[in-house]
Amino acid sequence: MFLIVLAGCLINTELYERRKEALTDHDGDSFVQEDDCDDADATIFPDADEVCDGADQDCDGEVDEDAGDAPLWYPDADTDTYGDASAPAVPACDPPAAHVANALDCDDDSTGVNPGAYEAAYDGVDDDCDGTDLTDVDGDGHDAQVTGGDDCDDADADVNPSASEVPYDGVDQDCQGGDAEDLDGDGAASIAAGGDDCDDNAADINPSATETWANGFTDNDCDDENGAAVLEFGADVWSGWRAGDYQGRRIAALGDLDGDGLQDVLIGSEYDSTLGEGSGAVYALDGALGGSLEIARSLLPDVAGLYFASDVDSGVDATGDGAPDVLVSTVGSAEVAGTAWLVDGSAWVATGDATIDEVEIGLVSGSAGGTYGPSSVRFIGDVTGDGVTDVALSECCGTSAGSDSSGRVAIFSADSFAGSIEDADVLIDGPFELAYMGGEMDSVGDQNGDGLDEILVGGTGGLAAAVVGGNVSGTLLDLAISVIYGDVSSGYANARNAGDLDGDGRDDVAVLGEDDAGLIYLFTAVGSAPTRLLDAPSCVFDWSEHGGVSDIVPLGDLDGDGRAELFIPQFFSDSGIQRAWILPGAAVSFGGSVEAEESSLSGVSVVPTAGFGYSAALAGDVDGDGGDDIIVGAPDYSATAAYAGAATLIAVPR
């Protein structure tokens, strides 16, 4: 008992409580009060990390020393507010003197060099500290030439080596050393750039270029004139090989008969003597072959002495099998009626050289001997309105209604080509005795807007030509849309489609008068009233100073003015030198006249006495050069043998 009382008397309660307080961790930071300089704040204790907040976190008696979150400060010796990027950083809660909080200054010794400074171009100094001097002021991705780059104008983003050059504006957009003034590279600057090249897109057009036939519708030398050009006959000639055959008397565009991609040409030779004198023959001229007509594909009659190929026509696929078909006629004699054959082009290709009986689809005979028909044969489109290609045959000396040699025209559908001329779907009789209607025929399209094609027929004895509808039989004067009368003395007249010379959308008519040697009467698309030839509002093309004309070839619009051009070859010449001309549609003024020399854009000189131009046709691209070609017959050509004949190719001018 004594001991317990004594022990109780020995404990100091106050001291005990103080000690207990000192050894307690009040803020839970693992440090008791006697070791923690702020035991009420768990972020303050001897092992705490010092931070910049003005407090002594680690209880060492110092404030913010070695604070872990102290920012870095960089020297700013030039006092431009940008710190030295190359100097070591100083960590401190408060900025030391002459220090800033960034390291962006690439030159701390110059107040004019810092990220906020103006960048001076091309001085070799990186004023704005972006890593380089300013060498591309316009921002087009190309450095200025003064800095070793390739930009010839660093103030214009549209001028640099990658830019597209704008011609003729005086600016070198692509930095090639000058403005684009010679786009075609022919050495002549464009007129638009102050030069003298009238077409800077074509290297063959410039003041130093030469005018040629092939480009006769182009002003190649920029003198505002096309000028006459000379092309010697013989450059592309397919010659006959046997004397007296007169090859080339008939020419027709054939189309691509053999499927080689080139246009072929039909050559009719009624005097060909392969089967004997006066037997005749037809040849398919392949443009890929040259030299002699002897190597051309031949079509012969089945008997001798017919004068086979008195007329020919082609270029139409009448059978619809993809190959062009052929019309051939013989006029017969005073005793024997003539014949016209429709030839299957596909069969001719498959057979090779053939006789007419091997490849004919059908034949039509003349009405009697002495009618000299079929004297002309033509594919004429659809004149009867049945949707089938029609064929026109003529008997120039046929007699109808008691009128001797009034002539007649017979129309057959190609799918029913058989019998006699008397069996035709439509028969058109000549208007009067000795009219000789139908000696020549041509297709002229739809002249009166009724949806059907019309036929142009020639005549003589006062009838120069007539445009006739072909869907009803009857006499010409009852059926004709227009009749062109000449004087009784005007003689035989060739009637031809002249193309759309006046640009009204309809083909015009040409009459080539035999007695009016060298005169071609051109008529605008026909009207409804009969017209006397010499009183008609025509254009007379005067060739009389040069000789006669036997054929013409419409070429379409070559110069882009909406009016067709006309190829006119000279058949015979008093001077012995023959020529061919092209009459531009723009030179034709209906109601006036025009001279050959004044109107033609191009001229061709040919060898003398060749019979050049007796027959001609626009044949398409025969030689594969990409341009259309004219094939002209020269039946009197005698270079290989006397009057062996020839066909020559003349490129259509461009």
XYZ file of C-alpha atoms in Angstrom:
654
model
C 0.000 0.000 0.000
C 2.737 2.289 0.765
C 4.464 1.560 -2.483
C 1.413 2.344 -4.607
C 0.826 5.612 -2.939
C 4.424 6.464 -3.277
C 4.372 5.711 -7.045
C 1.336 7.839 -7.554
C 2.950 10.628 -5.837
C 5.961 10.415 -8.149
C 3.978 11.017 -11.644
C 3.868 14.648 -13.023
C 0.673 14.801 -14.967
C 1.378 18.089 -16.694
C 4.756 16.936 -17.872
C 3.265 13.755 -19.089
C 0.712 15.545 -21.213
C 3.269 17.848 -22.742
C 5.465 14.939 -23.598
C 2.637 13.048 -25.017
C 1.741 16.047 -27.270
C 5.325 16.370 -28.492
C 5.453 12.739 -29.528
C 2.172 12.804 -31.451
C 1.900 13.187 -35.328
C -1.079 15.436 -35.640
C -1.103 16.014 -39.415
C -0.402 12.411 -40.426
C 2.803 13.213 -42.293
C 4.808 10.578 -40.314
C 6.637 13.197 -38.275
C 5.742 13.888 -34.625
C 5.272 17.363 -33.376
C 8.690 17.770 -31.845
C 10.348 16.975 -35.277
C 7.786 18.712 -37.518
C 8.039 22.456 -37.870
C 4.321 22.619 -38.713
C 2.513 19.548 -37.402
C -0.785 21.026 -38.495
C 0.155 20.933 -42.207
C 0.784 17.522 -43.739
C 2.785 19.151 -46.600
C 5.384 20.512 -44.205
C 7.820 18.066 -42.607
C 11.599 17.536 -42.615
C 11.665 15.294 -45.676
C 9.244 17.354 -47.755
C 10.218 18.757 -51.183
C 10.628 22.481 -51.209
C 8.252 24.334 -53.599
C 7.917 27.936 -54.575
C 5.192 29.142 -52.253
C 6.977 31.248 -49.610
C 6.841 28.424 -47.010
C 9.589 26.294 -45.393
C 8.353 22.889 -46.520
C 11.446 20.904 -45.338
C 11.745 22.578 -41.938
C 15.373 23.642 -42.482
C 14.730 27.250 -41.637
C 15.006 28.435 -45.290
C 12.201 29.375 -47.605
C 11.884 28.218 -51.275
C 15.524 27.069 -51.463
C 16.132 24.375 -54.112
C 12.420 24.263 -54.820
C 11.518 21.365 -57.097
C 9.026 23.427 -59.031
C 11.274 26.413 -59.454
C 11.023 27.714 -63.076
C 14.063 28.016 -65.306
C 15.449 31.410 -66.070
C 17.690 32.276 -69.000
C 20.175 35.094 -69.347
C 18.950 38.101 -71.343
C 22.160 40.017 -71.823
C 20.741 42.274 -74.580
C 17.588 42.958 -72.534
C 15.267 42.293 -75.479
C 13.028 40.047 -73.292
C 14.249 36.924 -75.050
C 16.584 34.559 -73.195
C 19.804 33.144 -74.543
C 19.009 29.764 -76.117
C 22.648 28.675 -75.790
C 23.178 29.608 -72.087
C 22.493 27.271 -69.110
C 19.199 27.792 -67.346
C 18.999 29.022 -63.726
C 16.203 27.483 -61.598
C 14.717 29.926 -59.114
C 11.356 30.772 -57.666
C 12.008 34.443 -58.367
C 13.785 35.628 -61.554
C 17.416 36.461 -61.094
C 18.557 39.799 -62.408
C 18.877 40.014 -66.274
C 17.097 36.692 -66.737
C 13.830 35.844 -68.488
C 11.631 32.795 -68.598
C 12.262 31.858 -72.285
C 15.189 30.570 -74.311
C 14.172 31.902 -77.716
C 16.961 34.332 -78.505
C 19.356 32.974 -81.114
C 21.745 35.926 -80.633
C 21.709 37.382 -77.061
C 24.280 39.984 -77.990
C 21.959 41.781 -80.456
C 18.721 43.485 -79.567
C 17.666 43.306 -83.264
C 17.781 39.520 -83.367
C 14.971 37.666 -81.594
C 11.679 35.935 -82.492
C 9.816 39.211 -82.461
C 12.246 40.989 -84.762
C 11.518 41.884 -88.406
C 13.152 39.417 -90.791
C 15.190 41.211 -93.438
C 15.308 39.153 -96.650
C 18.476 37.962 -98.333
C 20.951 39.423 -95.712
C 22.205 36.087 -94.448
C 20.974 36.855 -90.920
C 18.286 34.887 -89.115
C 16.659 37.989 -87.621
C 13.535 36.285 -86.278
C 15.303 33.151 -85.027
C 13.225 30.758 -87.160
C 16.316 28.870 -88.192
C 17.063 30.522 -91.519
C 17.322 33.779 -93.365
C 14.249 34.853 -95.400
C 14.921 33.584 -98.952
C 11.318 32.925 -100.157
C 9.496 36.190 -99.664
C 6.380 35.280 -101.657
C 6.012 31.874 -100.012
C 5.721 29.941 -103.267
C 8.194 27.257 -102.237
C 11.044 28.601 -104.345
C 14.015 30.615 -103.008
C 14.991 33.834 -104.721
C 17.715 33.671 -107.336
C 19.797 36.216 -105.356
C 20.101 33.622 -102.584
C 21.070 30.827 -104.943
C 17.490 29.696 -105.564
C 15.494 29.553 -108.803
C 12.686 32.082 -108.264
C 13.104 34.940 -110.736
C 10.494 37.121 -108.980
C 10.329 36.462 -105.232
C 7.717 39.155 -104.739
C 5.075 37.356 -106.818
C 3.826 33.910 -105.773
C 2.535 33.323 -109.317
C 6.042 33.548 -110.728
C 8.335 30.581 -110.091
C 9.711 27.581 -111.997
C 6.607 25.545 -111.128
C 4.139 28.116 -112.441
C 2.296 27.805 -115.752
C 3.480 30.241 -118.360
C 0.859 32.680 -119.650
C 1.771 33.512 -123.243
C 2.099 37.005 -124.585
C 1.602 38.901 -121.298
C 5.169 40.125 -120.998
C 5.747 38.143 -117.789
C 8.150 35.238 -117.389
C 5.895 33.161 -115.127
C 7.988 29.985 -115.217
C 11.405 31.685 -114.908
C 12.636 30.227 -118.180
C 14.260 33.431 -119.263
C 11.424 35.280 -120.925
C 7.723 35.390 -121.712
C 6.278 32.619 -123.950
C 6.251 34.281 -127.351
C 6.930 31.291 -129.645
C 4.696 28.441 -128.545
C 5.257 26.283 -131.614
C 9.026 26.646 -131.543
C 9.332 27.733 -135.151
C 11.628 30.649 -134.367
C 9.006 33.334 -134.910
C 7.247 35.193 -132.107
C 3.488 35.443 -132.162
C 1.769 38.560 -133.472
C 0.105 38.761 -130.059
C 3.560 39.169 -128.540
C 4.643 41.790 -131.034
C 6.140 39.282 -133.480
C 5.049 38.224 -136.955
C 3.858 34.616 -136.545
C 0.182 34.520 -137.550
C -0.401 31.071 -135.995
C 1.791 30.340 -133.002
C 0.264 26.886 -132.538
C 1.561 25.474 -135.826
C 5.280 25.196 -136.514
C 4.683 25.104 -140.276
C 3.026 28.528 -140.216
C 5.419 31.473 -139.933
C 6.799 34.184 -142.197
C 9.595 31.865 -143.383
C 7.310 28.953 -144.312
C 6.609 27.858 -147.882
C 3.134 27.759 -149.395
C 2.332 24.321 -150.841
C -0.646 22.642 -152.426
C -1.160 20.355 -149.444
C -1.701 23.317 -147.119
C -3.240 25.587 -149.719
C -6.080 26.630 -147.413
C -3.634 27.861 -144.818
C -1.730 31.134 -144.974
C 1.560 29.419 -144.143
C 3.855 32.389 -144.745
C 1.640 34.898 -142.896
C 1.322 37.291 -145.812
C -2.511 37.307 -145.691
C -2.608 35.388 -148.972
C -2.743 31.676 -149.674
C -1.163 31.981 -153.077
C -1.106 29.495 -155.925
C 1.018 26.437 -155.333
C 2.417 24.026 -157.905
C 2.247 20.259 -157.623
C 3.710 18.300 -160.481
C 1.530 15.536 -161.867
C 3.223 12.178 -161.336
C 4.095 12.269 -157.659
C 1.412 9.667 -156.911
C 0.394 7.987 -160.142
C -1.091 4.561 -160.784
C -0.473 4.066 -164.483
C -2.003 1.801 -167.078
C 0.334 -0.740 -168.624
C -1.189 -1.517 -171.999
C -1.539 0.795 -175.001
C -5.000 2.001 -175.885
C -6.737 1.007 -172.638
C -7.447 4.643 -171.647
C -7.574 3.706 -167.988
C -9.011 6.382 -165.712
C -12.012 7.355 -167.845
C -14.253 6.649 -164.863
C -13.363 7.304 -161.210
C -15.504 6.692 -158.121
C -14.869 6.654 -154.385
C -15.100 3.027 -153.288
C -14.723 3.060 -149.504
C -12.615 0.550 -147.598
C -13.303 -2.524 -149.701
C -10.508 -4.726 -148.345
C -10.755 -3.682 -144.677
C -7.173 -2.396 -144.348
C -8.241 0.951 -142.901
C -7.500 2.885 -146.101
C -10.044 4.149 -148.589
C -10.004 2.406 -151.959
C -10.838 3.803 -155.390
C -12.888 2.401 -158.242
C -11.281 2.799 -161.683
C -13.453 2.162 -164.746
C -11.733 1.396 -168.034
C -14.247 0.744 -170.812
C -11.498 0.305 -173.427
C -9.532 -2.229 -171.386
C -8.371 -5.094 -173.631
C -7.691 -7.789 -171.032
C -10.381 -9.971 -172.663
C -9.983 -8.420 -176.078
C -10.396 -5.066 -177.747
C -13.140 -2.935 -176.238
C -13.989 -5.453 -173.541
C -13.582 -3.110 -170.568
C -12.712 -3.710 -166.910
C -13.073 -2.285 -163.412
C -10.194 -2.015 -160.944
C -10.223 -1.516 -157.191
C -7.215 0.617 -156.386
C -5.688 -0.069 -152.966
C -4.023 3.068 -151.631
C -1.376 0.938 -149.913
C -0.109 -0.171 -153.324
C 1.550 2.061 -155.873
C 2.908 1.989 -159.372
C 0.876 0.121 -161.935
C -2.866 -0.461 -162.082
C -1.966 -3.951 -163.232
C -1.623 -5.063 -159.616
C -5.047 -3.714 -158.590
C -8.000 -6.033 -157.888
C -9.830 -6.524 -161.192
C -13.441 -7.109 -162.203
C -13.942 -8.255 -165.809
C -17.040 -8.850 -167.946
C -18.068 -12.418 -168.664
C -17.935 -11.847 -172.423
C -15.678 -9.737 -174.619
C -16.519 -6.595 -176.544
C -19.041 -5.024 -174.131
C -17.172 -1.816 -173.341
C -17.738 -2.853 -169.755
C -17.514 0.043 -167.246
C -19.040 2.743 -169.414
C -19.991 4.110 -166.007
C -19.288 3.088 -162.407
C -20.378 4.160 -158.946
C -19.696 2.929 -155.413
C -19.159 3.976 -151.813
C -22.552 2.640 -150.645
C -23.185 -0.534 -148.656
C -26.454 -1.428 -150.343
C -26.534 -4.958 -148.918
C -25.824 -3.957 -145.323
C -22.975 -6.455 -144.862
C -20.330 -3.869 -143.984
C -18.576 -3.762 -147.368
C -19.178 -1.147 -150.078
C -21.006 -2.387 -153.174
C -20.444 -1.389 -156.787
C -22.503 -0.339 -159.798
C -21.147 -1.050 -163.292
C -22.786 -0.441 -166.652
C -22.237 -0.965 -170.338
C -24.174 1.083 -172.886
C -24.540 -1.675 -175.430
C -24.767 -0.835 -179.120
C -27.238 0.027 -181.865
C -28.295 -3.606 -181.936
C -27.740 -4.803 -178.371
C -29.233 -3.312 -175.213
C -26.851 -2.320 -172.455
C -26.702 -3.723 -168.936
C -26.178 -2.471 -165.400
C -24.873 -4.729 -162.631
C -25.031 -4.409 -158.866
C -21.872 -6.037 -157.473
C -21.505 -7.489 -153.988
C -18.347 -5.917 -152.536
C -17.910 -8.678 -149.945
C -18.007 -11.319 -152.669
C -15.446 -9.405 -154.725
C -13.095 -9.256 -151.738
C -13.508 -12.981 -151.091
C -13.027 -13.908 -154.741
C -10.126 -11.616 -155.581
C -9.837 -10.952 -159.311
C -13.295 -11.840 -160.592
C -15.671 -11.857 -163.512
C -18.987 -10.105 -163.186
C -21.041 -13.311 -163.067
C -19.130 -14.425 -159.934
C -19.966 -11.396 -157.813
C -23.148 -9.796 -159.173
C -26.182 -9.394 -156.940
C -28.500 -8.515 -159.780
C -28.598 -6.943 -163.219
C -30.910 -4.670 -165.152
C -30.894 -4.586 -168.941
C -31.656 -1.642 -171.182
C -34.964 -1.518 -172.972
C -33.543 -2.032 -176.481
C -30.509 -1.664 -178.671
C -29.823 1.881 -179.726
C -31.045 3.421 -176.467
C -27.465 3.393 -175.224
C -28.450 2.708 -171.720
C -27.859 2.353 -168.920
C -25.542 5.215 -169.891
C -25.238 6.487 -166.313
C -25.592 4.587 -163.008
C -25.758 6.116 -159.548
C -26.528 5.310 -155.940
C -28.892 8.195 -155.121
C -29.975 7.732 -151.509
C -33.639 7.127 -150.720
C -35.747 8.992 -153.285
C -38.793 6.723 -153.051
C -39.246 6.973 -149.283
C -39.187 3.248 -148.532
C -36.073 3.420 -146.341
C -33.961 1.476 -148.843
C -31.046 2.840 -150.881
C -32.138 3.505 -154.456
C -30.269 3.122 -157.723
C -30.826 5.379 -160.746
C -30.135 4.206 -164.309
C -30.512 6.332 -167.411
C -31.040 5.789 -171.114
C -29.971 9.007 -172.738
C -31.290 7.881 -176.140
C -34.386 6.148 -174.900
C -37.657 6.902 -176.611
C -40.857 7.449 -174.677
C -44.350 8.580 -175.653
C -43.295 8.775 -179.275
C -40.524 11.281 -178.567
C -37.339 10.098 -180.212
C -34.258 10.177 -177.929
C -36.067 12.083 -175.223
C -34.223 9.940 -172.671
C -35.431 8.379 -169.469
C -34.359 7.675 -165.910
C -35.259 4.457 -164.102
C -35.175 4.052 -160.316
C -34.808 0.699 -158.559
C -34.537 -0.138 -154.885
C -31.199 -1.821 -154.299
C -32.935 -4.837 -152.778
C -34.953 -5.476 -155.961
C -32.376 -4.731 -158.632
C -33.410 -7.030 -161.487
C -35.186 -7.178 -164.831
C -35.335 -4.491 -167.469
C -35.424 -0.707 -167.230
C -39.126 -1.092 -168.002
C -39.497 -2.905 -164.644
C -38.260 0.056 -162.579
C -40.055 1.173 -159.428
C -40.185 4.672 -160.925
C -39.757 5.764 -164.564
C -39.147 9.411 -165.472
C -39.451 10.262 -169.172
C -37.606 13.033 -170.979
C -39.543 16.214 -171.735
C -39.251 16.395 -175.507
C -37.675 14.859 -178.566
C -33.855 14.848 -178.677
C -33.559 15.977 -175.051
C -31.154 13.057 -174.381
C -32.072 13.269 -170.719
C -29.946 11.294 -168.294
C -26.621 11.344 -170.046
C -25.232 12.336 -166.649
C -26.856 12.069 -163.223
C -25.964 12.944 -159.670
C -27.490 12.895 -156.190
C -28.237 16.307 -154.688
C -29.912 15.409 -151.387
C -33.216 16.842 -150.237
C -33.676 20.111 -152.114
C -37.292 20.934 -151.273
C -37.451 19.791 -147.656
C -39.926 16.949 -148.174
C -37.666 14.406 -146.482
C -36.802 12.603 -149.723
C -33.667 12.881 -151.802
C -33.769 14.278 -155.321
C -31.881 13.442 -158.524
C -29.969 15.836 -160.749
C -30.170 14.802 -164.412
C -28.377 16.338 -167.363
C -29.483 16.642 -170.954
C -29.017 18.449 -174.205
C -31.058 20.001 -176.990
C -32.324 22.783 -174.732
C -32.489 20.806 -171.489
C -29.361 21.589 -169.514
C -30.308 19.986 -166.213
C -33.255 19.225 -163.993
C -33.774 18.374 -160.336
C -36.375 15.654 -160.089
C -38.235 13.974 -157.269
C -38.130 10.219 -157.593
C -41.176 8.815 -155.852
C -43.698 8.980 -158.705
C -43.480 7.945 -162.355
C -44.237 10.449 -165.089
C -42.675 12.953 -167.423
C -39.883 15.191 -166.268
C -41.852 18.411 -166.698
C -44.596 17.043 -164.479
C -42.227 15.867 -161.764
C -39.330 18.298 -161.803
C -38.756 20.610 -158.877
C -36.697 22.810 -161.149
C -35.695 22.707 -164.800
C -32.731 24.645 -166.113
C -33.131 25.425 -169.818
C -30.332 26.370 -172.146
C -30.230 27.404 -175.775
C -30.750 24.655 -178.309
C -27.160 25.271 -179.396
C -25.787 24.739 -175.912
C -25.066 21.103 -176.738
C -24.500 18.309 -174.282
C -24.386 19.351 -170.639
C -22.853 17.539 -167.657
C -24.914 18.059 -164.514
C -23.046 17.809 -161.237
C -23.580 18.293 -157.523
C -21.418 21.310 -156.650
C -21.706 21.080 -152.841
C -23.103 23.799 -150.604
C -21.315 26.801 -152.087
C -23.529 29.445 -150.510
C -23.806 27.866 -147.048
C -27.589 27.575 -146.976
C -27.549 23.908 -145.950
C -28.471 22.526 -149.383
C -26.220 21.310 -152.159
C -25.960 23.547 -155.202
C -25.979 22.577 -158.874
C -23.307 22.873 -161.553
C -23.855 22.596 -165.288
C -20.797 22.018 -167.449
C -21.707 22.953 -171.016
C -19.795 21.089 -173.712
C -20.039 23.833 -176.317
C -19.383 26.533 -173.718
C -15.865 25.206 -173.246
C -14.513 26.281 -169.909
C -17.747 27.781 -168.598
C -19.352 26.297 -165.503
C -22.795 27.509 -164.536
C -23.353 27.325 -160.778
C -26.889 27.483 -159.420
C -27.902 27.917 -155.814
C -30.180 25.256 -154.334
C -33.062 25.027 -156.754
C -36.441 26.620 -156.387
C -39.810 25.626 -157.767
C -40.047 27.526 -161.053
C -38.438 26.342 -164.317
C -35.470 28.488 -165.115
C -33.745 29.292 -168.399
C -30.029 28.679 -168.043
C -28.725 31.989 -169.370
C -31.278 34.007 -167.385
C -30.837 32.203 -164.070
C -29.355 33.819 -160.955
C -26.227 31.764 -161.356
C -22.523 32.263 -160.979
C -20.526 31.659 -164.140
C -17.072 30.279 -163.496
C -15.010 31.321 -166.524
C -12.434 28.745 -167.521
C -12.451 29.636 -171.196
C -8.902 30.979 -171.150
C -7.647 27.572 -170.096
C -9.724 24.955 -171.901
C -12.586 22.611 -171.183
C -13.933 20.995 -168.040
C -15.324 17.472 -167.898
C -15.807 16.878 -164.167
C -15.797 18.703 -160.854
C -15.438 17.495 -157.262
C -17.180 19.151 -154.268
C -14.757 19.124 -151.319
C -16.848 20.358 -148.420
C -15.908 23.367 -146.307
C -12.104 23.486 -146.203
C -11.539 26.996 -144.879
C -14.148 27.011 -142.102
C -16.392 29.753 -143.472
C -19.492 27.554 -143.780
C -19.310 27.419 -147.593
C -18.046 24.455 -149.583
C -15.076 24.503 -151.934
C -15.009 23.021 -155.439
C -12.139 21.195 -157.187
C -12.076 21.926 -160.933
C -9.632 19.957 -163.092
C -8.874 21.033 -166.654
C -9.674 18.280 -169.137
C -8.045 19.753 -172.214
C -5.927 22.787 -172.874
C -4.928 24.716 -175.968
C -1.574 25.475 -174.324
C -0.806 21.825 -173.646
C -0.278 22.501 -169.934
C -3.212 21.438 -167.838
C -4.107 22.775 -164.457
C -6.512 22.190 -161.627
C -7.980 24.809 -159.355
C -10.007 25.041 -156.202
C -12.872 27.494 -156.226
C -13.692 28.671 -152.678
C -17.347 29.036 -151.821
C -16.698 32.585 -150.646
C -15.766 33.578 -154.216
C -19.121 32.473 -155.591
C -21.660 35.249 -155.964
C -24.864 34.021 -157.540
C -25.853 36.471 -160.231
C -22.281 37.285 -161.196
C -19.182 35.614 -162.579
C -15.713 34.771 -161.412
C -12.396 34.242 -163.177
C -10.256 31.232 -162.377
C -7.128 33.245 -161.561
C -8.996 35.657 -159.337
C -10.784 33.123 -157.205
C -8.678 30.045 -156.784
C -6.715 29.402 -153.666
C -4.424 26.762 -155.138
C -3.328 25.524 -158.527
C -1.803 22.289 -159.790
C 0.300 22.080 -162.925
C 0.125 18.736 -164.690
C 1.911 17.143 -167.620
C 0.551 18.043 -171.069
C -1.887 15.913 -173.100
C -2.624 13.554 -170.224
C -6.396 13.840 -170.489
C -6.159 14.964 -166.893
C -9.516 15.543 -165.214
C -11.771 13.533 -167.522
C -13.170 12.016 -164.339
C -12.405 12.688 -160.676
C -13.674 11.835 -157.197
C -13.134 12.711 -153.550
C -12.003 9.339 -152.219
C -11.186 9.900 -148.521
C -7.813 8.978 -147.040
C -6.311 6.751 -149.726
C -2.635 6.968 -148.786
C -2.948 6.829 -144.987
C -1.567 10.277 -144.209
C -4.667 11.320 -142.264
C -6.043 13.675 -144.918
C -8.587 13.269 -147.708
C -7.421 12.658 -151.252
C -8.778 13.419 -154.709
C -8.250 10.791 -157.404
C -8.141 12.204 -160.922
C -8.261 10.134 -164.100
C -5.930 10.843 -167.008
C -7.029 8.424 -169.743
C -4.678 9.879 -172.379
C -1.591 9.382 -170.207
C 1.098 7.740 -172.324
C 4.222 7.567 -170.163
C 4.083 3.776 -169.893
C 2.380 3.042 -173.229
C 0.452 5.095 -175.759
C -2.868 6.067 -174.188
C -2.498 3.486 -171.453
C -4.070 5.982 -169.080
C -3.536 6.597 -165.378
C -5.058 7.717 -162.103
C -3.284 10.224 -159.927
C -3.688 11.143 -156.265
C -3.867 14.766 -155.173
C -4.121 15.575 -151.481
C -7.011 17.811 -150.487
C -5.463 21.070 -149.261
C -5.800 21.888 -145.587
